[in-house]
CSV table of C-alpha atoms and ligand atoms in Angstrom, one decimal:
chain,number,residue,atom,x,y,z
A,242,UNK,CA,13.4,-59.4,41.3
A,243,UNK,CA,12.1,-60.2,37.8
A,244,UNK,CA,14.2,-60.8,34.8
A,245,UNK,CA,13.5,-61.1,31.1
A,246,UNK,CA,15.7,-61.7,28.1
A,247,UNK,CA,14.9,-60.1,24.8
A,248,UNK,CA,16.4,-59.9,21.3
A,249,UNK,CA,18.4,-56.7,21.2
A,250,UNK,CA,16.2,-53.8,19.9
A,251,UNK,CA,16.6,-51.5,16.9
A,252,UNK,CA,15.7,-47.8,16.7
A,253,UNK,CA,13.9,-47.1,13.5
A,254,UNK,CA,14.1,-43.3,13.8
A,255,UNK,CA,17.0,-41.4,15.5
A,256,UNK,CA,18.6,-37.9,15.3
A,257,UNK,CA,22.4,-38.1,15.9
A,258,UNK,CA,23.1,-34.5,14.7
A,259,UNK,CA,26.8,-33.7,14.1
A,260,UNK,CA,30.1,-32.7,15.8
A,261,UNK,CA,30.0,-32.4,19.6
A,262,UNK,CA,26.4,-33.5,20.0
A,263,UNK,CA,27.0,-36.5,17.7
A,264,UNK,CA,29.9,-37.5,19.9
A,265,UNK,CA,27.8,-37.3,23.1
A,266,UNK,CA,24.6,-39.0,21.9
A,267,UNK,CA,25.8,-41.9,19.7
A,268,UNK,CA,26.9,-44.1,22.7
A,269,UNK,CA,23.5,-43.4,24.4
A,270,UNK,CA,21.9,-45.3,21.4
A,271,UNK,CA,24.5,-47.9,20.7
A,272,UNK,CA,24.4,-49.1,24.3
A,273,UNK,CA,21.0,-50.7,24.0
A,274,UNK,CA,20.3,-50.8,20.2
A,275,UNK,CA,21.9,-52.9,17.4
A,276,UNK,CA,20.8,-50.7,14.5
A,277,UNK,CA,19.1,-47.4,13.9
A,278,UNK,CA,17.7,-45.5,10.9
A,279,UNK,CA,19.5,-42.1,11.0
A,280,UNK,CA,17.6,-39.0,10.1
A,281,UNK,CA,19.1,-36.7,7.5
A,282,UNK,CA,17.9,-33.3,8.8
A,283,UNK,CA,21.3,-31.8,9.4
A,284,UNK,CA,22.1,-28.3,8.3
A,285,UNK,CA,22.8,-28.6,5.4
A,286,UNK,CA,20.7,-31.8,5.0
A,287,UNK,CA,22.0,-35.2,3.7
A,288,UNK,CA,21.0,-34.9,0.0
A,289,UNK,CA,23.3,-37.4,-1.8
A,290,UNK,CA,24.7,-40.8,-1.4
A,291,UNK,CA,28.1,-39.2,-0.8
A,292,UNK,CA,26.8,-37.0,2.0
A,293,UNK,CA,25.3,-40.1,3.6
A,294,UNK,CA,28.6,-42.1,3.4
A,295,UNK,CA,30.6,-39.2,4.9
A,296,UNK,CA,28.0,-38.8,7.7
A,297,UNK,CA,28.1,-42.6,8.3
A,298,UNK,CA,31.8,-42.4,8.8
A,299,UNK,CA,31.5,-39.6,11.3
A,300,UNK,CA,28.9,-41.7,13.2
A,301,UNK,CA,31.0,-44.9,13.1
A,302,UNK,CA,33.9,-43.0,14.7
A,303,UNK,CA,31.8,-42.4,17.8
A,304,UNK,CA,30.6,-46.0,18.3
A,305,UNK,CA,32.3,-47.3,21.5
A,306,UNK,CA,34.5,-50.3,20.9
A,307,UNK,CA,32.4,-52.6,23.1
A,308,UNK,CA,29.2,-51.9,21.1
A,309,UNK,CA,28.3,-53.5,17.8
A,310,UNK,CA,26.1,-51.1,15.9
A,311,UNK,CA,24.9,-50.5,12.3
A,312,UNK,CA,23.7,-47.0,11.3
A,313,UNK,CA,21.3,-47.1,8.4
A,314,UNK,CA,21.5,-43.9,6.4
A,315,UNK,CA,18.7,-41.9,4.8
A,316,UNK,CA,18.4,-39.2,2.1
A,317,UNK,CA,16.4,-36.0,2.6
A,318,UNK,CA,14.0,-35.7,-0.3
A,319,UNK,CA,13.6,-32.3,-2.0
A,320,UNK,CA,11.7,-31.2,-5.1
A,321,UNK,CA,15.1,-31.3,-6.8
A,322,UNK,CA,16.1,-34.8,-5.8
A,323,UNK,CA,17.6,-36.6,-8.8
A,324,UNK,CA,15.8,-39.9,-9.1
A,325,UNK,CA,18.6,-41.7,-11.0
A,326,UNK,CA,21.1,-40.7,-8.4
A,327,UNK,CA,18.7,-41.8,-5.6
A,328,UNK,CA,18.3,-45.1,-7.4
A,329,UNK,CA,22.1,-45.6,-7.7
A,330,UNK,CA,22.7,-44.6,-4.0
A,331,UNK,CA,20.1,-47.1,-2.9
A,332,UNK,CA,21.2,-49.9,-5.2
A,333,UNK,CA,24.9,-49.4,-4.2
A,334,UNK,CA,23.9,-49.7,-0.5
A,335,UNK,CA,24.9,-46.1,0.3
A,336,UNK,CA,21.5,-45.3,1.7
A,337,UNK,CA,18.7,-47.4,3.2
A,338,UNK,CA,15.6,-45.2,2.8
A,339,UNK,CA,14.5,-41.7,1.9
A,340,UNK,CA,12.7,-39.2,4.2
A,341,UNK,CA,9.9,-36.9,3.2
A,342,UNK,CA,9.6,-33.8,5.3
A,343,UNK,CA,6.8,-31.4,4.3
A,344,UNK,CA,8.6,-28.0,4.1
A,345,UNK,CA,8.3,-26.3,7.4
A,346,UNK,CA,6.8,-29.2,9.3
A,347,UNK,CA,9.6,-29.6,11.9
A,348,UNK,CA,13.3,-28.9,12.8
A,349,UNK,CA,15.5,-28.3,9.7
A,350,UNK,CA,12.7,-29.1,7.3
A,351,UNK,CA,12.8,-25.8,5.3
A,352,UNK,CA,14.4,-27.6,2.3
A,353,UNK,CA,11.6,-30.2,2.3
A,354,UNK,CA,8.7,-30.8,-0.1
A,355,UNK,CA,6.1,-28.1,-0.7
A,356,UNK,CA,4.2,-29.8,-3.5
A,357,UNK,CA,3.8,-33.6,-3.3
A,358,UNK,CA,3.1,-33.8,-7.1
A,359,UNK,CA,6.6,-32.7,-7.8
A,360,UNK,CA,8.1,-35.8,-6.2
A,361,UNK,CA,5.7,-38.4,-7.5
A,362,UNK,CA,8.2,-39.6,-10.1
A,363,UNK,CA,10.8,-40.1,-7.4
A,364,UNK,CA,8.3,-42.0,-5.3
A,365,UNK,CA,7.4,-44.2,-8.3
A,366,UNK,CA,11.1,-45.0,-8.7
A,367,UNK,CA,11.3,-45.9,-5.0
A,368,UNK,CA,8.3,-48.1,-5.4
A,369,UNK,CA,9.9,-49.9,-8.3
A,370,UNK,CA,13.2,-50.6,-6.6
A,371,UNK,CA,11.7,-51.4,-3.2
A,372,UNK,CA,13.3,-48.4,-1.4
A,373,UNK,CA,11.4,-47.5,1.9
A,374,UNK,CA,9.8,-44.1,2.2
A,375,UNK,CA,9.8,-42.5,5.7
A,376,UNK,CA,7.3,-39.8,6.2
A,377,UNK,CA,6.9,-36.9,8.7
A,378,UNK,CA,3.1,-37.0,8.5
A,379,UNK,CA,1.9,-33.4,9.1
A,380,UNK,CA,0.5,-30.7,6.9
A,381,UNK,CA,2.1,-27.3,7.3
A,382,UNK,CA,-0.7,-24.9,6.2
A,383,UNK,CA,-0.9,-22.1,8.8
A,384,UNK,CA,-4.7,-22.3,8.9
A,385,UNK,CA,-4.6,-25.9,10.2
A,386,UNK,CA,-4.5,-26.2,14.0
A,387,UNK,CA,-1.3,-27.8,15.2
A,388,UNK,CA,-3.2,-30.6,16.9
A,389,UNK,CA,-5.0,-31.5,13.7
A,390,UNK,CA,-2.0,-31.5,11.3
A,391,UNK,CA,-1.4,-35.3,11.4
A,392,UNK,CA,-5.0,-36.2,10.7
A,393,UNK,CA,-5.1,-33.6,7.9
A,394,UNK,CA,-2.0,-35.1,6.3
A,395,UNK,CA,-3.5,-38.5,6.3
A,396,UNK,CA,-6.7,-37.4,4.7
A,397,UNK,CA,-5.0,-35.3,2.0
A,398,UNK,CA,-1.4,-36.5,1.3
A,399,UNK,CA,-0.9,-39.9,2.8
A,400,UNK,CA,-4.1,-41.3,1.3
A,401,UNK,CA,-3.2,-39.9,-2.1
A,402,UNK,CA,0.3,-41.5,-2.0
A,403,UNK,CA,-1.0,-44.9,-0.8
A,404,UNK,CA,-3.7,-45.0,-3.5
A,405,UNK,CA,-1.3,-44.1,-6.3
A,406,UNK,CA,1.5,-46.3,-5.1
A,407,UNK,CA,0.2,-49.3,-3.2
A,408,UNK,CA,3.5,-51.2,-3.5
A,409,UNK,CA,5.6,-48.5,-2.0
A,410,UNK,CA,7.0,-49.4,1.4
A,411,UNK,CA,5.9,-46.5,3.6
A,412,UNK,CA,6.6,-45.8,7.3
A,413,UNK,CA,4.5,-43.1,8.8
A,414,UNK,CA,6.9,-42.0,11.5
A,415,UNK,CA,6.2,-41.1,15.1
A,416,UNK,CA,2.4,-41.4,14.8
A,417,UNK,CA,0.4,-39.5,17.5
A,418,UNK,CA,-3.3,-40.0,16.9
A,419,UNK,CA,-6.0,-42.6,16.9
A,420,UNK,CA,-6.8,-41.7,13.3
A,421,UNK,CA,-3.2,-42.5,12.2
A,422,UNK,CA,-3.2,-45.8,14.1
A,423,UNK,CA,-6.5,-46.8,12.5
A,424,UNK,CA,-5.4,-45.7,9.0
A,425,UNK,CA,-2.2,-47.8,9.2
A,426,UNK,CA,-4.0,-50.8,10.8
A,427,UNK,CA,-6.5,-50.9,8.0
A,428,UNK,CA,-4.2,-49.6,5.2
A,429,UNK,CA,-2.4,-51.7,2.6
A,430,UNK,CA,0.2,-54.2,3.8
A,431,UNK,CA,3.2,-52.0,2.8
A,432,UNK,CA,2.1,-49.3,5.1
A,433,UNK,CA,3.4,-49.3,8.7
A,434,UNK,CA,4.0,-46.8,11.5
A,435,UNK,CA,6.6,-46.1,14.1
A,436,UNK,CA,5.8,-44.9,17.6
A,437,UNK,CA,8.0,-43.0,20.2
A,438,UNK,CA,8.3,-43.7,23.9
A,439,UNK,CA,7.2,-40.2,24.8
A,440,UNK,CA,3.9,-40.4,22.8
A,441,UNK,CA,3.2,-43.7,24.7
A,442,UNK,CA,4.1,-42.1,28.0
A,443,UNK,CA,2.5,-38.7,27.9
A,444,UNK,CA,-0.5,-36.7,26.7
A,445,UNK,CA,-0.6,-33.0,25.9
A,446,UNK,CA,-1.2,-32.0,29.5
A,447,UNK,CA,2.5,-32.7,30.0
A,448,UNK,CA,3.3,-29.6,28.0
A,449,UNK,CA,0.9,-27.2,29.6
A,450,UNK,CA,-0.3,-28.2,33.1
A,451,UNK,CA,1.3,-26.5,36.1
A,452,UNK,CA,3.4,-24.3,33.8
A,453,UNK,CA,4.9,-24.6,30.4
A,454,UNK,CA,7.2,-27.6,30.0
A,455,UNK,CA,9.5,-27.0,27.0
A,456,UNK,CA,11.2,-30.4,27.4
A,457,UNK,CA,8.0,-32.1,26.6
A,458,UNK,CA,7.6,-30.1,23.3
A,459,UNK,CA,8.2,-32.2,20.2
A,460,UNK,CA,6.7,-32.6,16.8
A,461,UNK,CA,4.2,-34.0,16.0
A,462,UNK,CA,3.0,-32.4,19.3
A,463,UNK,CA,1.7,-34.6,22.1
A,464,UNK,CA,-2.1,-35.2,21.8
A,465,UNK,CA,-5.1,-35.8,24.0
A,466,UNK,CA,-5.3,-38.9,26.3
A,467,UNK,CA,-7.6,-40.8,24.0
A,468,UNK,CA,-4.9,-40.7,21.3
A,469,UNK,CA,-2.2,-41.9,23.7
A,470,UNK,CA,-4.5,-44.8,24.6
A,471,UNK,CA,-5.0,-45.7,21.0
A,472,UNK,CA,-1.2,-45.7,20.4
A,473,UNK,CA,-0.7,-47.9,23.5
A,474,UNK,CA,-3.3,-50.3,22.2
A,475,UNK,CA,-1.7,-50.9,18.8
A,476,UNK,CA,1.8,-50.9,20.3
A,477,UNK,CA,0.9,-53.6,22.9
A,478,UNK,CA,-1.4,-55.9,21.0
A,479,UNK,CA,1.3,-57.5,18.8
A,480,UNK,CA,0.2,-56.0,15.5
A,481,UNK,CA,3.4,-56.2,13.4
A,482,UNK,CA,2.6,-53.0,11.5
A,483,UNK,CA,3.7,-50.9,14.6
A,484,UNK,CA,7.2,-50.6,16.0
A,485,UNK,CA,9.6,-48.4,17.9
A,486,UNK,CA,11.1,-45.4,16.4
A,487,UNK,CA,12.3,-43.3,19.3
A,488,UNK,CA,12.6,-40.0,17.5
A,489,UNK,CA,15.3,-39.2,20.1
A,490,UNK,CA,16.1,-35.6,19.1
A,491,UNK,CA,18.7,-33.8,21.2
A,492,UNK,CA,18.8,-30.0,21.6
A,493,UNK,CA,20.8,-28.0,24.1
A,494,UNK,CA,18.7,-26.9,27.1
A,495,UNK,CA,19.5,-23.3,26.1
A,496,UNK,CA,17.7,-23.9,22.8
A,497,UNK,CA,14.7,-25.7,24.5
A,498,UNK,CA,14.2,-23.2,27.4
A,499,UNK,CA,13.8,-20.2,25.2
A,500,UNK,CA,11.1,-17.7,24.0
A,501,UNK,CA,11.1,-19.8,20.8
A,502,UNK,CA,12.1,-23.3,22.0
A,503,UNK,CA,13.2,-26.1,19.6
A,504,UNK,CA,11.0,-29.2,19.1
A,505,UNK,CA,12.5,-32.5,20.1
A,506,UNK,CA,12.9,-34.9,23.1
A,507,UNK,CA,16.1,-36.7,23.8
A,508,UNK,CA,15.0,-40.1,25.1
A,509,UNK,CA,17.8,-42.5,24.1
A,510,UNK,CA,19.3,-43.0,27.6
A,511,UNK,CA,16.3,-44.6,29.3
A,512,UNK,CA,14.1,-45.5,26.4
A,513,UNK,CA,14.1,-49.3,27.0
A,514,UNK,CA,13.5,-49.2,30.8
A,515,UNK,CA,10.6,-46.7,30.2
A,516,UNK,CA,9.0,-48.9,27.5
A,517,UNK,CA,9.4,-52.0,29.7
A,518,UNK,CA,7.6,-50.1,32.5
A,519,UNK,CA,4.8,-48.9,30.1
A,520,UNK,CA,4.3,-52.5,28.7
A,521,UNK,CA,4.4,-53.9,32.3
A,522,UNK,CA,1.8,-51.4,33.4
A,523,UNK,CA,-0.5,-52.6,30.6
A,524,UNK,CA,0.3,-56.3,31.4
A,525,UNK,CA,1.8,-56.5,27.9
A,526,UNK,CA,5.4,-57.5,28.6
A,527,UNK,CA,5.2,-60.5,26.3
A,528,UNK,CA,4.6,-58.1,23.4
A,529,UNK,CA,7.6,-55.8,24.1
A,530,UNK,CA,10.0,-57.9,22.0
A,531,UNK,CA,7.7,-57.7,19.0
A,532,UNK,CA,7.5,-53.9,19.3
A,533,UNK,CA,11.2,-53.1,20.0
A,534,UNK,CA,13.0,-56.0,18.3
A,535,UNK,CA,11.0,-57.8,15.6
A,536,UNK,CA,8.3,-55.8,13.8
A,537,UNK,CA,10.5,-53.2,12.3
A,538,UNK,CA,13.1,-55.7,11.0
A,539,UNK,CA,10.2,-57.6,9.4
A,540,UNK,CA,8.9,-54.5,7.5
A,541,UNK,CA,12.4,-53.6,6.4
A,542,UNK,CA,13.2,-57.2,5.3
A,543,UNK,CA,16.2,-57.4,7.7
A,544,UNK,CA,17.1,-60.3,9.9
A,545,UNK,CA,16.3,-59.9,13.6
A,546,UNK,CA,19.4,-59.3,15.8
A,547,UNK,CA,21.3,-62.3,17.2
A,548,UNK,CA,22.4,-60.5,20.4
A,549,UNK,CA,20.2,-60.3,23.4
A,550,UNK,CA,19.6,-57.9,26.3
A,551,UNK,CA,18.5,-58.7,29.8
A,552,UNK,CA,15.9,-56.5,31.6
A,553,UNK,CA,15.7,-56.6,35.3
A,554,UNK,CA,12.9,-55.3,37.5
A,555,UNK,CA,13.8,-54.4,41.1
A,556,UNK,CA,11.9,-53.1,44.0
A,557,UNK,CA,13.9,-49.8,43.9
A,558,UNK,CA,12.9,-47.4,41.2
A,559,UNK,CA,15.6,-46.4,38.7
A,560,UNK,CA,17.2,-43.0,39.5
A,561,UNK,CA,17.5,-41.1,36.2
A,562,UNK,CA,20.5,-39.0,35.3
A,563,UNK,CA,19.0,-35.6,34.5
A,564,UNK,CA,21.4,-34.3,31.8
A,565,UNK,CA,23.9,-35.4,29.2
A,566,UNK,CA,26.9,-33.1,29.3
A,567,UNK,CA,28.2,-31.8,26.0
A,568,UNK,CA,31.3,-29.8,26.8
A,569,UNK,CA,30.0,-26.7,28.6
A,570,UNK,CA,26.4,-27.4,27.5
A,571,UNK,CA,23.7,-29.8,28.6
A,572,UNK,CA,20.9,-31.9,27.0
A,573,UNK,CA,17.9,-32.8,29.1
A,574,UNK,CA,17.3,-36.5,29.3
A,575,UNK,CA,13.7,-37.5,28.9
A,576,UNK,CA,12.1,-38.5,32.2
A,577,UNK,CA,8.4,-39.5,32.1
A,578,UNK,CA,6.0,-38.7,34.9
A,579,UNK,CA,6.0,-42.1,36.6
A,580,UNK,CA,8.4,-44.4,38.4
A,581,UNK,CA,10.4,-46.9,36.4
A,582,UNK,CA,11.5,-50.2,38.1
A,583,UNK,CA,13.0,-51.8,35.0
A,584,UNK,CA,16.6,-51.5,33.8
A,585,UNK,CA,18.9,-53.0,31.3
A,586,UNK,CA,21.5,-55.3,32.8
A,587,UNK,CA,25.0,-54.0,31.6
B,638,NCD,C1,13.0,-33.5,15.4
B,638,NCD,C2,14.4,-32.8,15.4
B,638,NCD,O1,14.6,-32.1,16.4
B,638,NCD,O2,15.2,-33.0,14.5
B,638,NCD,N1,12.1,-32.8,16.3
B,638,NCD,C3,11.0,-33.4,16.9
B,638,NCD,O3,10.3,-32.7,17.6
B,638,NCD,N2,10.7,-34.6,16.7
B,638,NCD,C4,12.5,-33.5,14.0
B,638,NCD,C5,11.3,-34.5,13.8
B,638,NCD,O4,11.5,-35.7,13.7
B,638,NCD,O5,10.2,-34.0,13.6
B,639,ZN,ZN1,12.5,-37.2,14.2
């Protein structure tokens, strides 16, 4: 039996949804994480500081008594976002960051931004006040192949924003390509990236080989093996510009196993054991704490957590629960295509 103690991790990108799903998924995150940045793509989205505070209260109501957990709230940027209100919401501590969804890029992004020029004054304000910008980095033009949308976004939009506003704190979220990892690595010091466990675990074969696998469908879509390898490399080599954002994104199985299935993978439950196994397989366990517990806090100018977690490796592989029950419905829990011998000691 092997045992390691780590600083308790944070999740820098989570979807908690609302109502019955919120109730079911919040404890799955608070069990292993101290803080999380909460995505604002509800229907309707979180558009104002007041929306964020109301949503935060609904989240806090679902935190189990034994868990200490801080939700960090975000605003959903639109072409109509009022920059003075955004500034006030940030300066009064109602919100932690703002999220840029290109309109149509992913789940509940219809109200997002069509023309980046229209929000440049908002981004300038954010740069001035030090408010972090979180980006879903994919173009949405129908003529661009789905596997090329992240790269295209970097070449057109991200490079433009970084050049115009070098002091803006930017997280390119859930990166999936070698181009993104390279751009962030070599980009300005305020530019960082988050990476999900599923993009470290799987390549695009996991969606298509042996039959179509809707539970491995997420956005940005899984890419070729060479891209997964590039992500693994930056995640495991200790570069502080890269950190965990799980993008845990619950949908009912009835909405995933459908003629037009939803994008999103629910991975909160076994995220830490899966990552420990991935890092172990790469002989990179000494870097795990940087990736899950330190690098993100550093970028966001937050203290690292005081609490610790203990990971234990046994000779028996962990048996995953398959589903999370939500009343009469179910959410599939992410299970990668390999055995996991690590678990978090409760
Ligand atoms: C997310 C969701 O379901 O809200 N889906 C996903 O595939 N990742 C949205 C997102 O982060 O893109
Ligand atoms: Zn997401």
